[in-house]
Amino acid sequence: MASKKEVKNFIAVVAPIAQEKAKGRDKWSLPSVCIAQCCCESAYGTQPKMTGANAILGIKVGKSKAHFGKAWKDKAYSTRTKECYDGKTYVNIQDMFRAYDSIADAIEDYYDMLAACSRYRGCLNQTDPQTCITAIKDGGYATDPNYIKTIMSIIRTNGLTRYDAVVTGKSDIEEGRIKEYSLAADGEMQIARNFRVKEFRCKDGSDRILIDVGFVQDRLQPIRDHFGASVTVNSAYRTESYNKKVDGAKCSYHLQGRAFDIVVKGHTPLEVARYAQTLGIQGIIQYNGFVHVDSRTARYWARDNNGKVTVKKSF
């Protein structure tokens, strides 16, 4: 199993390449999905045989040895792998896999393959990662019945959708990600593995709750997973009257359900702020007792020490 450091370092290498090779294409697929598949197929770069061949996406040679572009130069290697053909039983097989001169070539060949093969056309120009990976899996990329679930978990845990703007042209906070809920009707609803609707209610007890669900799934849940400790939401959605009562900013992101003041049990605000910046969170304010994170698209990182605010380049 890859360590947290290995995971972080691997994504740091692969992500910019996945973005660079995706942008500018007429027929594109999401970098977040590509990065997650690289992580899954190569166990975050810890599989020596695969990484030695730069084969981090596990693409087989295939009977026709098709060339989808110019990235693959007929190199290959043989290795054992597991397949699940009946949806239940895993079997070991020996097969030939494509080897590349570089990771960049492997990722380019992956994008070329998805664009060229009609069986994968359902993944093209899709802005939703689950739709994209479902089409890739259904096109025959993988036989593991849990593959879609695994890839989506990697995307959410590591906040990989932040890399998709190069093709979607949209920020990570897309229309439709902010949902409206009722405390009475939906309070117990689980919107992420460790978060329920009621945790994001306004402290004035009002029934209406707005939540940036995408941010909870792609940012707060990864924070919870990283530290392996409970996350307490001190303040999330605020009504206008309550925001005024607590002297909140007139245009506070809390009013839109896009801001979250959190405490991670057993960890300092500085530790939380430092990890939050690795997830690409643009709005981070480190207070003495908690950390404010929000889904703004222009970076604002700061330290608030009893009202004395210092803008930070890094925590």
Coordinates of C-alpha atoms in Angstrom, one line a residue:
M1 CA 0.0 0.0 0.0
A2 CA 1.3 3.4 -0.9
S3 CA 2.1 5.8 1.9
K4 CA 0.5 9.3 2.1
K5 CA 3.8 10.8 0.9
E6 CA 4.0 8.4 -2.1
V7 CA 0.4 9.3 -3.0
K8 CA 1.0 13.0 -2.8
N9 CA 4.3 12.8 -4.8
F10 CA 2.8 10.6 -7.5
I11 CA -0.2 12.9 -8.0
A12 CA 2.2 15.9 -8.1
V13 CA 4.0 14.3 -11.0
V14 CA 1.1 12.9 -13.0
A15 CA -1.5 15.7 -12.6
P16 CA 0.3 18.4 -14.7
I17 CA 1.0 15.9 -17.4
A18 CA -2.6 14.8 -17.5
Q19 CA -3.7 18.4 -17.8
E20 CA -1.2 19.3 -20.5
K21 CA -2.0 16.3 -22.6
A22 CA -5.8 16.8 -22.3
K23 CA -6.1 20.5 -23.1
G24 CA -6.5 21.7 -26.7
R25 CA -8.2 18.5 -27.9
D26 CA -11.6 18.6 -29.7
K27 CA -12.4 15.1 -28.2
W28 CA -11.3 15.2 -24.6
S29 CA -11.8 13.3 -21.4
L30 CA -11.3 14.5 -17.9
P31 CA -7.9 14.8 -16.3
S32 CA -9.4 13.9 -12.9
V33 CA -10.4 10.5 -14.3
C34 CA -7.0 10.0 -16.0
I35 CA -5.1 10.8 -12.9
A36 CA -7.3 8.5 -10.8
Q37 CA -6.8 5.7 -13.2
C38 CA -3.0 6.2 -13.1
C39 CA -3.2 6.0 -9.3
C40 CA -5.3 2.9 -9.4
E41 CA -3.5 1.0 -12.2
S42 CA 0.0 1.6 -10.9
A43 CA -0.8 1.6 -7.1
Y44 CA 0.3 5.3 -7.0
G45 CA 3.5 4.4 -8.8
T46 CA 4.6 1.7 -6.4
Q47 CA 4.4 -1.2 -8.9
P48 CA 8.1 -1.5 -10.1
K49 CA 7.4 -3.4 -13.3
M50 CA 4.7 -1.0 -14.5
T51 CA 6.6 2.2 -13.5
G52 CA 9.8 0.8 -15.0
A53 CA 8.0 0.6 -18.3
N54 CA 6.1 3.9 -17.7
A55 CA 3.0 1.9 -18.1
I56 CA 1.0 3.6 -15.4
L57 CA -2.4 3.2 -17.1
G58 CA -2.1 -0.5 -17.7
I59 CA -3.1 -0.5 -21.4
K60 CA -2.7 -3.8 -23.1
V61 CA -1.0 -4.2 -26.5
G62 CA -4.1 -5.8 -28.0
K63 CA -4.4 -8.3 -30.8
S64 CA -4.3 -5.7 -33.5
K65 CA -1.5 -3.7 -31.9
A66 CA -3.3 -0.6 -32.9
H67 CA -1.7 2.8 -32.9
F68 CA -4.1 5.6 -31.8
G69 CA -1.5 8.3 -32.2
K70 CA 2.3 8.6 -32.2
A71 CA 3.0 8.1 -28.5
W72 CA 3.3 4.3 -28.4
K73 CA 6.4 3.0 -30.2
D74 CA 5.6 -0.8 -30.2
K75 CA 7.4 -1.4 -26.9
A76 CA 5.8 -4.0 -24.6
Y77 CA 6.3 -6.1 -21.5
S78 CA 4.6 -9.2 -20.2
T79 CA 3.1 -9.4 -16.7
R80 CA 0.4 -11.2 -14.7
T81 CA -2.9 -9.4 -13.9
K82 CA -6.3 -10.2 -12.5
E83 CA -9.5 -10.1 -14.5
C84 CA -13.1 -10.6 -13.6
Y85 CA -15.1 -11.8 -16.5
D86 CA -18.3 -13.0 -14.8
G87 CA -18.7 -10.1 -12.3
K88 CA -17.8 -12.3 -9.4
T89 CA -14.7 -14.5 -9.8
Y90 CA -11.2 -13.0 -10.3
V91 CA -8.7 -15.0 -12.3
N92 CA -4.9 -14.5 -12.9
I93 CA -3.8 -14.2 -16.5
Q94 CA -0.6 -13.4 -18.3
D95 CA -0.8 -10.6 -20.9
M96 CA 1.3 -8.1 -22.9
F97 CA 1.1 -4.5 -21.9
R98 CA 2.3 -1.3 -23.7
A99 CA 5.6 0.2 -22.5
Y100 CA 6.5 3.8 -23.1
D101 CA 9.5 6.1 -23.2
S102 CA 7.9 8.4 -20.7
I103 CA 4.9 8.9 -18.5
A104 CA 3.9 11.7 -20.9
D105 CA 3.7 9.2 -23.7
A106 CA 1.6 6.8 -21.7
I107 CA -0.9 9.5 -20.9
E108 CA -1.0 10.8 -24.5
D109 CA -1.6 7.3 -25.8
Y110 CA -4.5 6.9 -23.2
Y111 CA -6.2 10.1 -24.4
D112 CA -5.6 9.2 -28.1
M113 CA -7.2 5.7 -27.5
L114 CA -10.3 7.1 -25.8
A115 CA -10.7 9.6 -28.7
A116 CA -10.1 7.1 -31.4
C117 CA -12.1 4.0 -30.3
S118 CA -15.9 4.2 -30.8
R119 CA -16.5 2.0 -27.7
Y120 CA -15.3 4.8 -25.5
R121 CA -17.1 7.7 -27.2
G122 CA -19.5 8.0 -24.2
C123 CA -16.6 9.4 -22.1
L124 CA -15.8 12.2 -24.5
N125 CA -16.4 15.8 -23.6
Q126 CA -18.2 14.9 -20.4
T127 CA -17.9 17.2 -17.5
D128 CA -19.0 14.7 -14.8
P129 CA -16.3 12.3 -13.6
Q130 CA -18.7 9.5 -12.9
T131 CA -20.3 9.6 -16.3
C132 CA -16.8 9.7 -17.8
I133 CA -15.4 6.7 -15.9
T134 CA -18.6 4.7 -16.3
A135 CA -18.3 5.0 -20.1
I136 CA -14.6 4.0 -20.0
K137 CA -15.3 1.0 -17.8
D138 CA -18.4 0.0 -19.9
G139 CA -16.2 0.4 -23.1
G140 CA -14.1 -2.5 -21.8
Y141 CA -11.2 -0.7 -20.1
A142 CA -11.5 -2.8 -17.0
T143 CA -13.3 -5.9 -15.9
D144 CA -13.3 -5.3 -12.1
P145 CA -17.0 -4.7 -11.1
N146 CA -15.8 -2.3 -8.4
Y147 CA -13.7 -0.2 -10.8
I148 CA -16.0 2.8 -11.1
K149 CA -16.4 3.0 -7.3
T150 CA -12.6 2.8 -6.9
I151 CA -11.9 5.5 -9.4
M152 CA -14.5 7.9 -7.9
S153 CA -13.2 7.3 -4.4
I154 CA -9.7 8.3 -5.6
I155 CA -11.1 11.4 -7.3
R156 CA -13.0 12.5 -4.2
T157 CA -10.3 11.6 -1.6
N158 CA -7.7 13.6 -3.5
G159 CA -9.9 16.4 -4.8
L160 CA -8.8 15.7 -8.4
T161 CA -11.7 17.6 -10.1
R162 CA -9.7 20.7 -9.5
Y163 CA -7.6 19.7 -12.5
D164 CA -10.5 19.5 -15.0
A165 CA -10.9 23.2 -15.7
V166 CA -8.3 23.0 -18.5
V167 CA -10.9 21.1 -20.7
T168 CA -14.2 22.0 -19.2
G169 CA -13.5 25.7 -19.0
K170 CA -15.3 25.7 -15.7
S171 CA -14.1 26.3 -12.2
D172 CA -14.3 23.4 -9.7
I173 CA -17.5 24.8 -8.3
E174 CA -20.0 24.2 -11.0
E175 CA -23.7 25.2 -11.3
G176 CA -25.8 22.6 -9.5
R177 CA -23.3 21.6 -6.9
I178 CA -24.9 23.9 -4.3
K179 CA -28.0 22.1 -3.1
E180 CA -31.0 23.2 -1.0
Y181 CA -32.1 21.0 1.9
S182 CA -34.7 21.0 4.7
L183 CA -33.4 20.4 8.2
A184 CA -36.6 18.6 9.1
A185 CA -36.9 16.5 6.0
D186 CA -33.3 15.9 5.1
G187 CA -31.3 16.4 8.3
E188 CA -30.2 12.8 8.6
M189 CA -29.3 12.5 4.9
Q190 CA -25.7 11.5 4.2
I191 CA -24.1 13.7 1.5
A192 CA -20.6 12.2 2.0
R193 CA -19.2 9.2 3.8
N194 CA -18.7 11.1 7.1
F195 CA -21.1 14.1 6.7
R196 CA -24.8 14.6 7.1
V197 CA -27.0 17.5 6.1
K198 CA -27.8 18.6 9.6
E199 CA -24.1 19.4 10.3
F200 CA -24.3 22.3 7.9
R201 CA -27.5 24.0 9.3
C202 CA -27.6 27.6 10.3
K203 CA -27.1 28.1 14.0
D204 CA -30.4 30.1 14.2
G205 CA -32.3 26.9 13.8
S206 CA -33.9 27.7 10.4
D207 CA -35.1 24.8 8.3
R208 CA -33.6 25.9 5.0
I209 CA -30.0 24.8 4.4
L210 CA -27.7 25.5 1.4
I211 CA -24.7 23.2 0.9
D212 CA -21.9 23.2 -1.7
V213 CA -22.1 19.4 -1.9
G214 CA -19.3 19.1 -4.3
F215 CA -17.0 20.9 -1.9
V216 CA -18.0 18.6 1.0
Q217 CA -17.4 15.5 -1.1
D218 CA -14.2 16.7 -2.8
R219 CA -12.6 18.7 0.0
L220 CA -14.0 18.1 3.4
Q221 CA -14.2 14.4 3.0
P222 CA -10.6 14.2 1.9
I223 CA -9.6 16.2 4.9
R224 CA -11.5 13.7 7.1
D225 CA -9.8 10.8 5.4
H226 CA -6.3 12.3 5.5
F227 CA -6.3 12.9 9.2
G228 CA -8.4 9.9 10.1
A229 CA -10.2 12.0 12.7
S230 CA -13.6 13.6 13.2
V231 CA -14.3 16.9 11.6
T232 CA -16.6 19.3 13.5
V233 CA -18.3 22.0 11.4
N234 CA -18.6 25.0 13.7
S235 CA -20.3 27.1 11.0
A236 CA -21.5 26.5 7.5
Y237 CA -24.7 27.9 6.0
R238 CA -25.9 31.2 7.4
T239 CA -29.2 33.1 6.8
E240 CA -28.8 36.8 6.2
S241 CA -30.2 37.7 9.6
Y242 CA -27.8 35.3 11.4
N243 CA -24.8 36.4 9.3
K244 CA -25.6 40.0 10.3
K245 CA -26.0 39.0 13.9
V246 CA -22.5 37.5 14.0
D247 CA -21.0 40.4 12.0
G248 CA -20.2 38.3 9.0
A249 CA -19.0 39.8 5.8
K250 CA -21.9 41.2 3.6
C251 CA -20.9 38.9 0.8
S252 CA -19.9 36.0 3.0
Y253 CA -19.6 32.6 1.3
H254 CA -21.5 31.3 4.3
L255 CA -24.7 32.9 2.8
Q256 CA -24.4 30.6 -0.3
G257 CA -23.5 27.4 1.7
R258 CA -20.0 27.6 0.2
A259 CA -18.0 28.3 3.4
F260 CA -17.1 25.9 6.3
D261 CA -15.4 26.7 9.7
I262 CA -14.0 23.4 10.8
V263 CA -12.0 21.7 13.6
V264 CA -10.2 18.4 13.1
K265 CA -10.0 16.5 16.4
G266 CA -6.4 16.1 17.6
H267 CA -4.9 18.4 15.0
T268 CA -4.0 22.1 15.0
P269 CA -5.5 24.7 12.7
L270 CA -2.1 25.1 11.1
E271 CA -1.9 21.4 10.3
V272 CA -5.4 21.6 8.7
A273 CA -4.6 24.7 6.8
R274 CA -1.4 23.2 5.4
Y275 CA -3.2 20.1 4.2
A276 CA -6.2 22.2 2.8
Q277 CA -3.8 24.1 0.5
T278 CA -2.5 20.8 -1.0
L279 CA -6.1 20.0 -2.1
G280 CA -6.2 23.2 -4.1
I281 CA -8.7 25.0 -1.8
Q282 CA -8.6 28.7 -2.8
G283 CA -10.2 30.1 0.3
I284 CA -8.4 29.3 3.5
I285 CA -8.2 31.4 6.7
Q286 CA -6.4 30.0 9.7
Y287 CA -7.9 31.2 13.0
N288 CA -6.6 30.4 16.5
G289 CA -9.2 27.7 17.1
F290 CA -10.4 26.6 13.7
V291 CA -9.9 26.9 10.0
H292 CA -12.2 28.6 7.5
V293 CA -12.3 27.0 4.1
D294 CA -14.6 28.0 1.2
S295 CA -15.1 27.4 -2.5
R296 CA -14.1 30.7 -4.0
T297 CA -12.2 30.5 -7.3
A298 CA -9.6 33.3 -6.6
R299 CA -7.0 32.4 -4.0
Y300 CA -7.2 34.1 -0.6
W301 CA -5.0 32.4 2.1
A302 CA -4.7 34.3 5.4
R303 CA -3.9 34.0 9.1
D304 CA -6.3 35.7 11.5
N305 CA -4.8 36.2 14.9
N306 CA -7.5 37.8 17.1
G307 CA -8.5 40.2 14.3
K308 CA -5.0 40.9 13.0
V309 CA -5.0 39.5 9.5
T310 CA -1.9 38.4 7.6
V311 CA -2.2 37.3 4.0
K312 CA -0.2 34.1 3.3
K313 CA 1.6 32.7 0.3
S314 CA 1.8 29.4 2.0
F315 CA 1.0 28.0 5.5

